[in-house]
Coordinates of C-alpha atoms in Angstrom, one line a residue:
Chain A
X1 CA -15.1 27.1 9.2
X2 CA -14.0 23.7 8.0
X3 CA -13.6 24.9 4.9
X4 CA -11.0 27.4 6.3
X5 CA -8.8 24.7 8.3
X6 CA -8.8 22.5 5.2
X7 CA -7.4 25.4 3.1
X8 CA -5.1 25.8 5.8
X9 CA -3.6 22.6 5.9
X10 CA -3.1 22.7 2.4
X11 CA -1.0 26.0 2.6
X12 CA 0.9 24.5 4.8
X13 CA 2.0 21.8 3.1
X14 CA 2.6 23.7 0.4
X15 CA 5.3 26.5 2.0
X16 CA 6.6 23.1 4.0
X17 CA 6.9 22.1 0.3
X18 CA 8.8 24.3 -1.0
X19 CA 10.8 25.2 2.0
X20 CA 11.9 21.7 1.6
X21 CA 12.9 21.9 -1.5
X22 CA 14.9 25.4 -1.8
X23 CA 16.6 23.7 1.9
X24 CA 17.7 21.0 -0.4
X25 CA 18.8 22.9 -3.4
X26 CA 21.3 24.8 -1.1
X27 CA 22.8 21.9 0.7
X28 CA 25.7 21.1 -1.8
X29 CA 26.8 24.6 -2.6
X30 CA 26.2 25.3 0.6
X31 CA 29.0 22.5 1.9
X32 CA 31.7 23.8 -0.6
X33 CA 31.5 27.2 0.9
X34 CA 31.6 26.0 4.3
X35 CA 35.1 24.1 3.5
X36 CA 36.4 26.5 1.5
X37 CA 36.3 28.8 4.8
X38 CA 38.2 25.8 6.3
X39 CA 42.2 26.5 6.5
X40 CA 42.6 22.9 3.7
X41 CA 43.9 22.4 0.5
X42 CA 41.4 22.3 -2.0
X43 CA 41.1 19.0 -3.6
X44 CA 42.8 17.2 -0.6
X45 CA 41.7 14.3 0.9
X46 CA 40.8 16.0 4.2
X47 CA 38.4 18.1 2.0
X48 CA 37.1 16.0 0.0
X49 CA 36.0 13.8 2.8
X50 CA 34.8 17.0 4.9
X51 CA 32.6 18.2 1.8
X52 CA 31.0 15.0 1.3
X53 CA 30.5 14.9 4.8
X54 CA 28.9 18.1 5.1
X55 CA 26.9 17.5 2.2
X56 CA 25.8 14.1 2.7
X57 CA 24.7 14.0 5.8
X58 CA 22.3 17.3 5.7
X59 CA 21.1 15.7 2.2
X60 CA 20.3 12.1 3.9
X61 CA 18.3 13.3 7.2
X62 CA 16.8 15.7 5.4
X63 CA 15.2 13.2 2.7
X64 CA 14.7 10.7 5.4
X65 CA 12.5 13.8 7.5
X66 CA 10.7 14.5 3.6
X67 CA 9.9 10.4 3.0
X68 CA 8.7 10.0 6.9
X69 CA 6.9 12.6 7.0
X70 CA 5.1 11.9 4.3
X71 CA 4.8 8.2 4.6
X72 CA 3.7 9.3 8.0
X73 CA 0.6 10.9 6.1
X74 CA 0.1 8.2 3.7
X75 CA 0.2 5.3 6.6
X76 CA -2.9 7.1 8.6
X77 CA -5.0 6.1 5.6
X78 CA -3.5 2.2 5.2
X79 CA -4.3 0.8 9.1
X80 CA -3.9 -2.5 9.9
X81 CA -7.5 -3.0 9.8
X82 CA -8.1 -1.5 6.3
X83 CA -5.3 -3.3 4.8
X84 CA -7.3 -6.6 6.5
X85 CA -10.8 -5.9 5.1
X86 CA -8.7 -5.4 1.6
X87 CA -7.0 -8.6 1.5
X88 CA -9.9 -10.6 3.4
X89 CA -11.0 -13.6 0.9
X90 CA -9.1 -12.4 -1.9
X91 CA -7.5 -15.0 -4.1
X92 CA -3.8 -16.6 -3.9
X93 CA -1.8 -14.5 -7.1
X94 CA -3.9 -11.1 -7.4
X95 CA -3.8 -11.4 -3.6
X96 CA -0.3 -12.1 -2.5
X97 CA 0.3 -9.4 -5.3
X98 CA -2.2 -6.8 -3.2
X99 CA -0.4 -8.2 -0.1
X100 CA 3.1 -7.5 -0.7
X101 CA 2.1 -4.0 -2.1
X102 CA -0.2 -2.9 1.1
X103 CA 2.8 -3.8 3.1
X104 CA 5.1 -0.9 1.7
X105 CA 2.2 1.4 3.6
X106 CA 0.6 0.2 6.2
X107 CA 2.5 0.8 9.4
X108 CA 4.2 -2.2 10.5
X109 CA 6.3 -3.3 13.8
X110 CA 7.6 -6.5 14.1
X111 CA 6.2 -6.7 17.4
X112 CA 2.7 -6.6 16.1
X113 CA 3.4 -9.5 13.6
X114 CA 1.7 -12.2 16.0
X115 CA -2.0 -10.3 16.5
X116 CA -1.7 -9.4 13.0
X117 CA -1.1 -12.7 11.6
X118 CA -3.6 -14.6 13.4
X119 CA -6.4 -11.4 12.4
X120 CA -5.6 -11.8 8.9
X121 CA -5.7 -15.4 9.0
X122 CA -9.3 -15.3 11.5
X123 CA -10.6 -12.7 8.7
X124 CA -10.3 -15.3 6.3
X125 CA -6.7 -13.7 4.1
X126 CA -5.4 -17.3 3.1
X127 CA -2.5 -18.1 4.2
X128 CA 0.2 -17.3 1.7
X129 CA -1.4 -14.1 1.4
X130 CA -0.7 -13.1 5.0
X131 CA 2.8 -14.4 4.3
X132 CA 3.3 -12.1 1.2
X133 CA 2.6 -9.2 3.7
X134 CA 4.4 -10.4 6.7
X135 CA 7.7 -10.3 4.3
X136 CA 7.1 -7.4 2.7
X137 CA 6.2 -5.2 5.0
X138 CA 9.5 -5.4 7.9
X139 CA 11.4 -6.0 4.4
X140 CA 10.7 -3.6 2.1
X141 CA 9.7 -0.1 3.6
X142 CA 10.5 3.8 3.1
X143 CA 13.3 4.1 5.2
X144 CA 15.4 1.1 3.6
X145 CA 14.5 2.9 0.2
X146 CA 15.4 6.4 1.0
X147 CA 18.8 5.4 2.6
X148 CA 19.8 3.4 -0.3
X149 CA 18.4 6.1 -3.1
X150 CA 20.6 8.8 -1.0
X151 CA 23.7 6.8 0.0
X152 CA 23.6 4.8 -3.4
X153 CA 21.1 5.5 -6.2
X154 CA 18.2 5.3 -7.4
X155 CA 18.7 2.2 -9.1
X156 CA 19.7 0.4 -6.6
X157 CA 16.7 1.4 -4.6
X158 CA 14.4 0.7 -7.5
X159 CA 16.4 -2.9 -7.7
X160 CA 15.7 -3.2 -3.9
X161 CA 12.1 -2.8 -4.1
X162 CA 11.2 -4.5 -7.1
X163 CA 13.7 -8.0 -5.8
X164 CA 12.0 -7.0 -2.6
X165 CA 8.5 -7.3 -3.5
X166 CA 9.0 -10.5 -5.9
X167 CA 10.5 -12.3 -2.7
X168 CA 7.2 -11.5 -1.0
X169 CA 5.1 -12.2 -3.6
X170 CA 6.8 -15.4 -4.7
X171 CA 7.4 -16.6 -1.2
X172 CA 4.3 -16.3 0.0
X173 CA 2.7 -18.0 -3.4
X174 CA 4.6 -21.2 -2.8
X175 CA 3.4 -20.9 1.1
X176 CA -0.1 -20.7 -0.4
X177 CA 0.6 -23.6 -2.9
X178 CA 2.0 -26.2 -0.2
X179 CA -1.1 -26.1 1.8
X180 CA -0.1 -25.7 5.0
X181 CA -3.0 -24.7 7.1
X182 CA -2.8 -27.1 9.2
X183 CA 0.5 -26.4 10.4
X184 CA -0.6 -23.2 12.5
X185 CA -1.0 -24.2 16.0
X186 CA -4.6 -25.8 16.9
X187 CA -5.9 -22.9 18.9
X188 CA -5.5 -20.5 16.0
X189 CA -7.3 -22.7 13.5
X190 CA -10.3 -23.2 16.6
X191 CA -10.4 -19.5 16.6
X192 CA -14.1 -18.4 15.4
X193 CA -14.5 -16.3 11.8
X194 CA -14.7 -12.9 12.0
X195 CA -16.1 -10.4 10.2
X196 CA -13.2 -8.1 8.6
X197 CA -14.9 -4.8 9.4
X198 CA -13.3 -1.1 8.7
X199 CA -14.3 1.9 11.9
X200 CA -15.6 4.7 10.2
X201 CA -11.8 6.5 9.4
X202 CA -13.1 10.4 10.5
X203 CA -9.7 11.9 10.7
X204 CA -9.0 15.0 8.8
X205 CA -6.2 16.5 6.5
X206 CA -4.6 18.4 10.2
X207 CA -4.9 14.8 12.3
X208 CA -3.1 13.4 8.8
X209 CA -0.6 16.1 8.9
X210 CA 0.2 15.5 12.9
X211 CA 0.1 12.3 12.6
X212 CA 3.4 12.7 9.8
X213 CA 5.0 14.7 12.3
X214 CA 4.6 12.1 15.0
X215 CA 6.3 9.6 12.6
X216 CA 9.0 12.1 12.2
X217 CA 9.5 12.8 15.6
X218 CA 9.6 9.2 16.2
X219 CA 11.6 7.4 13.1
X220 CA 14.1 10.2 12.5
X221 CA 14.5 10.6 16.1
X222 CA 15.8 7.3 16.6
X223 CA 17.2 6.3 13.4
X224 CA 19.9 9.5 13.2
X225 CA 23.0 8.5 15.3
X226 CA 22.9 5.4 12.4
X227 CA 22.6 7.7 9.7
X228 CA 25.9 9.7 10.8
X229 CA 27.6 7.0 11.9
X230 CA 26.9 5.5 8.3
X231 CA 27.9 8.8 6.2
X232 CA 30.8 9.0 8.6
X233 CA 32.1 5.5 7.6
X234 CA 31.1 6.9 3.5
X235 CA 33.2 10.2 4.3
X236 CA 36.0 8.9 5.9
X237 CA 37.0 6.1 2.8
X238 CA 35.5 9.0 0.4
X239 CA 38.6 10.8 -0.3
X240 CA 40.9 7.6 0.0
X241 CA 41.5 4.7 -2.2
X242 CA 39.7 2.1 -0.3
X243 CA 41.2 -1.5 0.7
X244 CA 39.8 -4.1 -1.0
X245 CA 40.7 -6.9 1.7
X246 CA 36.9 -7.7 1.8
X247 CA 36.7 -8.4 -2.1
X248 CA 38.3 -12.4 -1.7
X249 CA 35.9 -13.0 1.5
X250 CA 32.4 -10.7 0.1
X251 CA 33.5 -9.8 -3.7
X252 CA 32.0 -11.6 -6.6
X253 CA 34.4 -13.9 -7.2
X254 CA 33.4 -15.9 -4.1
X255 CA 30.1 -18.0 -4.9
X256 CA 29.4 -19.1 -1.3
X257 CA 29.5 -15.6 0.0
X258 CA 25.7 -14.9 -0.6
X259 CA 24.7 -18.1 1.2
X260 CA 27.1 -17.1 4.2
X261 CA 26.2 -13.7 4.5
X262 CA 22.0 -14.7 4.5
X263 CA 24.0 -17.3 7.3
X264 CA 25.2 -15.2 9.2
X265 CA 22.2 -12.0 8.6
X266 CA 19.1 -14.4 9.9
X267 CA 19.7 -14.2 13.3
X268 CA 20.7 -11.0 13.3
X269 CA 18.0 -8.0 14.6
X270 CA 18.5 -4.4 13.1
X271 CA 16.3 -1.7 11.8
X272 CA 17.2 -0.9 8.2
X273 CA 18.4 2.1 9.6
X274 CA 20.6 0.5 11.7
X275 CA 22.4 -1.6 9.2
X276 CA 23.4 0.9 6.9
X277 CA 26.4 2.0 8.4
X278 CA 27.7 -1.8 8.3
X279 CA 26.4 -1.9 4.3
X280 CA 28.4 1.2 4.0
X281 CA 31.2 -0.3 5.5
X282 CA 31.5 -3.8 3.6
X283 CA 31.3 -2.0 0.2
X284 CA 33.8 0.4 0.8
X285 CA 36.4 -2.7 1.8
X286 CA 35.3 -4.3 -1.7
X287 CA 32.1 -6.6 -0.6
X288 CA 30.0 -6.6 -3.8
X289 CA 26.5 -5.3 -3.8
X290 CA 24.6 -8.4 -4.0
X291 CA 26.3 -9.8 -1.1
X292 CA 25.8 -6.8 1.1
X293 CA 22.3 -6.7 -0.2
X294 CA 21.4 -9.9 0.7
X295 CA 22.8 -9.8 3.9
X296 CA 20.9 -6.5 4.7
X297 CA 17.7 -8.3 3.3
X298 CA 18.0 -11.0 5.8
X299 CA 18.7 -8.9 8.8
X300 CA 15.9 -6.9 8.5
X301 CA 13.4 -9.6 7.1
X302 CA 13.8 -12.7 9.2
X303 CA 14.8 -12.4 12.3
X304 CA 15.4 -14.8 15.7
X305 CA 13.4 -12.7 18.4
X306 CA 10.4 -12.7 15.7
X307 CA 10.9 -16.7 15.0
X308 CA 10.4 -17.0 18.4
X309 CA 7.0 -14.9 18.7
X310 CA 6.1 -16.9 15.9
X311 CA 6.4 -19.9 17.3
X312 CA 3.3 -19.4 19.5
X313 CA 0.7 -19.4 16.5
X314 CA 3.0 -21.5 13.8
X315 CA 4.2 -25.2 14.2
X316 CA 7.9 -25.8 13.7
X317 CA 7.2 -27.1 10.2
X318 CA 5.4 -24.0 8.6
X319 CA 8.6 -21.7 10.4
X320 CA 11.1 -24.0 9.0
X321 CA 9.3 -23.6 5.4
X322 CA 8.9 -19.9 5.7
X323 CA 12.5 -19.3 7.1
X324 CA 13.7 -21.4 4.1
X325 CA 12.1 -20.5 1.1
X326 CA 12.3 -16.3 2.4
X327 CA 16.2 -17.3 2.5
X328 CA 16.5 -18.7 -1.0
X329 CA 14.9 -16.2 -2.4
X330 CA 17.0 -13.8 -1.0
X331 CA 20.4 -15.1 -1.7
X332 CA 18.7 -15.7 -5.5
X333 CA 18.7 -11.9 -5.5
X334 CA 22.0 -12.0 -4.0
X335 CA 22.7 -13.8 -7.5
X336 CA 21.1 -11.9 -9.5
X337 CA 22.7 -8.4 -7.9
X338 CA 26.4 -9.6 -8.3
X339 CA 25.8 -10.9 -12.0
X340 CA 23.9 -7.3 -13.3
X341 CA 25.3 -4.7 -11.1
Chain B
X1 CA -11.6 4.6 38.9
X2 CA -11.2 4.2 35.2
X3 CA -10.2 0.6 34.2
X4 CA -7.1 1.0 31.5
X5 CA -5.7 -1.9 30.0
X6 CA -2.2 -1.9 27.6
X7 CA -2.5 -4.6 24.7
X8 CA 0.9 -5.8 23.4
X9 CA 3.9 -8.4 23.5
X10 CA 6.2 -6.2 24.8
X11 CA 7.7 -4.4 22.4
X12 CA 8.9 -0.8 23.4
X13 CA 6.0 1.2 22.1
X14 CA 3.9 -1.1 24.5
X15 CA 6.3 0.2 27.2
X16 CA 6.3 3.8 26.1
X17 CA 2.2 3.8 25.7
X18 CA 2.0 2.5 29.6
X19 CA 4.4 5.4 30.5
X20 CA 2.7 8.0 28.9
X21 CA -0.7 7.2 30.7
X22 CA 0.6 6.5 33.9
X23 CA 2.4 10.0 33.2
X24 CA -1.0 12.1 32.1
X25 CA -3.4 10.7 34.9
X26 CA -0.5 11.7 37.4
X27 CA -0.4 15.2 35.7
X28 CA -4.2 15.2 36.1
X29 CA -4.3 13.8 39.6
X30 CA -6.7 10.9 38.4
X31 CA -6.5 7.4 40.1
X32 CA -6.8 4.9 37.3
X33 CA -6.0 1.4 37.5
X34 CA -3.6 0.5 34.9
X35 CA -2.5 -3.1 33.5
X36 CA -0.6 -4.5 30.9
X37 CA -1.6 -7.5 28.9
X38 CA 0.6 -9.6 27.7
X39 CA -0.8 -13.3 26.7
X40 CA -1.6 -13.4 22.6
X41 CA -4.5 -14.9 22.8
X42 CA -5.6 -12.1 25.8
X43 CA -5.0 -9.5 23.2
X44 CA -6.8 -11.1 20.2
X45 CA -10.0 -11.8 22.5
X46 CA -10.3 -7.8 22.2
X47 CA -10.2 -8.2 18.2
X48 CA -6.8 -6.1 18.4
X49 CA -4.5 -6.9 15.2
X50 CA -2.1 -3.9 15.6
X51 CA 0.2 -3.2 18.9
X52 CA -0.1 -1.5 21.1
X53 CA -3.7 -1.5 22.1
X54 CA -5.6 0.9 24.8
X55 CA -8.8 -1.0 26.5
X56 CA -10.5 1.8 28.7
X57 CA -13.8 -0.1 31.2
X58 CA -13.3 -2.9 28.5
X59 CA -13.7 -0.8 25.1
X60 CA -11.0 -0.4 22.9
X61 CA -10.4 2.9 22.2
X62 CA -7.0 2.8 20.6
X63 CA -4.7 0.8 18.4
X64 CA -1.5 0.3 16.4
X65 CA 1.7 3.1 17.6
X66 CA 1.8 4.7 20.7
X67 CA -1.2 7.3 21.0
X68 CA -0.6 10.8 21.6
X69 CA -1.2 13.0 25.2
X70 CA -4.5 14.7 23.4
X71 CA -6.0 11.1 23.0
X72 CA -5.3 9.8 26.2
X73 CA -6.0 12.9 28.1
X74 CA -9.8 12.6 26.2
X75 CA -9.8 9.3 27.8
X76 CA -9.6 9.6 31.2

């Protein structure tokens, strides 16, 4: 009987597999024959923005379903409290290491950074450990990857996660190093030690499988109208030479862009879905990527309304520290994007 | 009466999860008494570490995203 739903399950994911994939093989030859029904000229600029259109945006949500979904799957296995008994007394270096890692998959909402922080820090995860996570995991996740690998490449996705984690890692090292413990606010360092313990984890391969879908339902539900409107804004400079008016105020030439755009991208709040229609935008006017990078890194991974939630467990000091050295390190990547790419 | 209590800072899943009880005990026609808690140090005394939280007659049954009908219809 159990057997049976198990083998089930499997099939399915399977035939949802490869529907998947023969849906995506179809997409691009797919969009040429739907313009070439259109009344255009081939080779315009009206169809050439229409095809990428039609092609892009199927190919984006369609990924972004794929990566949720499956992320979905793989997050039911990472909780909160698993990720917690991992990291509990582990040591700073293989541990912020382990941190910044775990917080690519366990689920994360920056509204659940405060009881998360003070449990990691009551199981006994030091310090700059928690930190490595609580960077990581808003800053570096599967929906900020996807959109770039569709919209950009897979370099600059791989260059995203791998800048990504080294901020968390690094950041969090230093955090670790400076000793700041007693810089959390008194009532969190009176809290009692407890335990790190794991619930018995009895869901099965169908819960796993619903539980994607849920994810789906939810992220793709709400991210989509960002995702057009981004694609849209791709499309519509697509089949025209773009204007470069951005290049003197975001291009490469000028130094101080990076630290004014990681200025101006801290108190800002967006989802990473949410900010790539803007991303979209500033490269097409002639932004270079570093810039736009680092801007989109500082959106998503420091941000004013979670400062302020903050505040209630860390003293001004330890914020300042973390708002400043997370800043750094993300207009050094800003850097290091405008000198390689 | 059952005894439900939300955990969370107020984020909107923590909204959503209230609705959704509220929303299956109506559909059930089951009187529950339903409260939200806000205070950090409220929700950590229930050994919570991922929002939104579900405390039913002072047992956590439920924690981190927004649970599903299924779950909460098991709990009341």
């Amino acid at each position: 009987m159990n057997y049976s739903i198990k083998n089930q399950a499997y099939t399915f994911i399977f035939i949802a597999a490869m529907l998947w994939f023969g849906l995506y093989q179809t997409l691009e030859p797919l969009s040429h024959f739907l313009v070439s029904a259109l009344p255009l000229e081939p080779g315009g600029h009206a169809y050439d923005a229409l095809q990428f259109f039609l092609y892009d945006t199927p190919k984006v949500l369609l990924l972004l379903t794929g990566v949720v979904m499956v992320m979905g799957m793989v997050n039911s296995y990472f909780t909160a409290e698993r990720t917690r008994a991992l990291l509990a007394g582990r040591h700073e270096g293989v541990g912020n290491i382990m941190a910044a890692l775990l917080g690519i998959v366990t689920p994360f909402c920056s509204c659940s950074a405060v009881p998360l922080f003070i449990g990691f820090v009551q199981a006994g995860v030091p310090l700059g450990v928690t930190f490595s996570f609580l960077i990581s995991a808003p800053m570096v996740n599967e929906i900020a990857l996807t959109l770039l690998f569709a919209l950009f490449g897979w370099k600059i996705a791989a260059l995203y996660l791998v800048l990504g984690l080294t901020i968390a890692i690094v950041s969090g090292y230093i955090i670790g190093r400076l000793k700041m413990e007693a810089h959390l606010e008194d009532w969190v360092r009176n809290m009692a030690h407890v335990q790190a313990t794991v619930g018995a984890d009895e869901l099965t391969l169908p819960d796993r499988i619903q539980a994607g879908f849920a994810s789906v339902r939810e992220i793709v539900g709400k991210v989509w109208p960002y995702v057009l409107a981004g694609i849209a804004i791709g499309a519509g400079i697509h089949g025209y030479v773009p204007v470069n008016y951005m290049a003197g105020l975001m291009g490469k030439e000028a130094w101080w862009s990076v630290p004014v755009s990681v200025l101006i991208g801290v108190p800002l709040y967006s989802n990473a879905a949410g900010i790539i229609p803007i991303v979209e935008a500033l490269l097409a006017k002639g932004a270079s990527l570093g810039t736009v990078l680092a801007f989109m890194m500082s959106v998503i991974a420091l941000s004013l309304p979670e400062m302020v939630i903050l505040r209630k467990v860390l003293k001004p000091r330890l914020i300042a520290t973390f708002i400043g050295i997370v800043s750094v390190g993300i207009m050094l990547v800003g850097y290091v994007f405008n000198a390689v790419v | 009466m059952k005894n439900i209590k939300v955990l969370g800072t107020g984020c909107a899943n923590c909204k959503t999860t209230m609705k959704l009880i509220q929303s299956v005990a109506d559909e059930k026609g089951i009187g529950i008494n339903l409260e939200k808690i806000e205070e950090i140090q409220d929700i950590m005394s229930y050994g919570v570490i991922s929002t939104p939280g579900v405390v039913v007659d002072g047992k956590v049954v439920h924690a981190g995203g927004v649970p599903g009908r299924d779950k909460i219809a098991g709990w009341l």
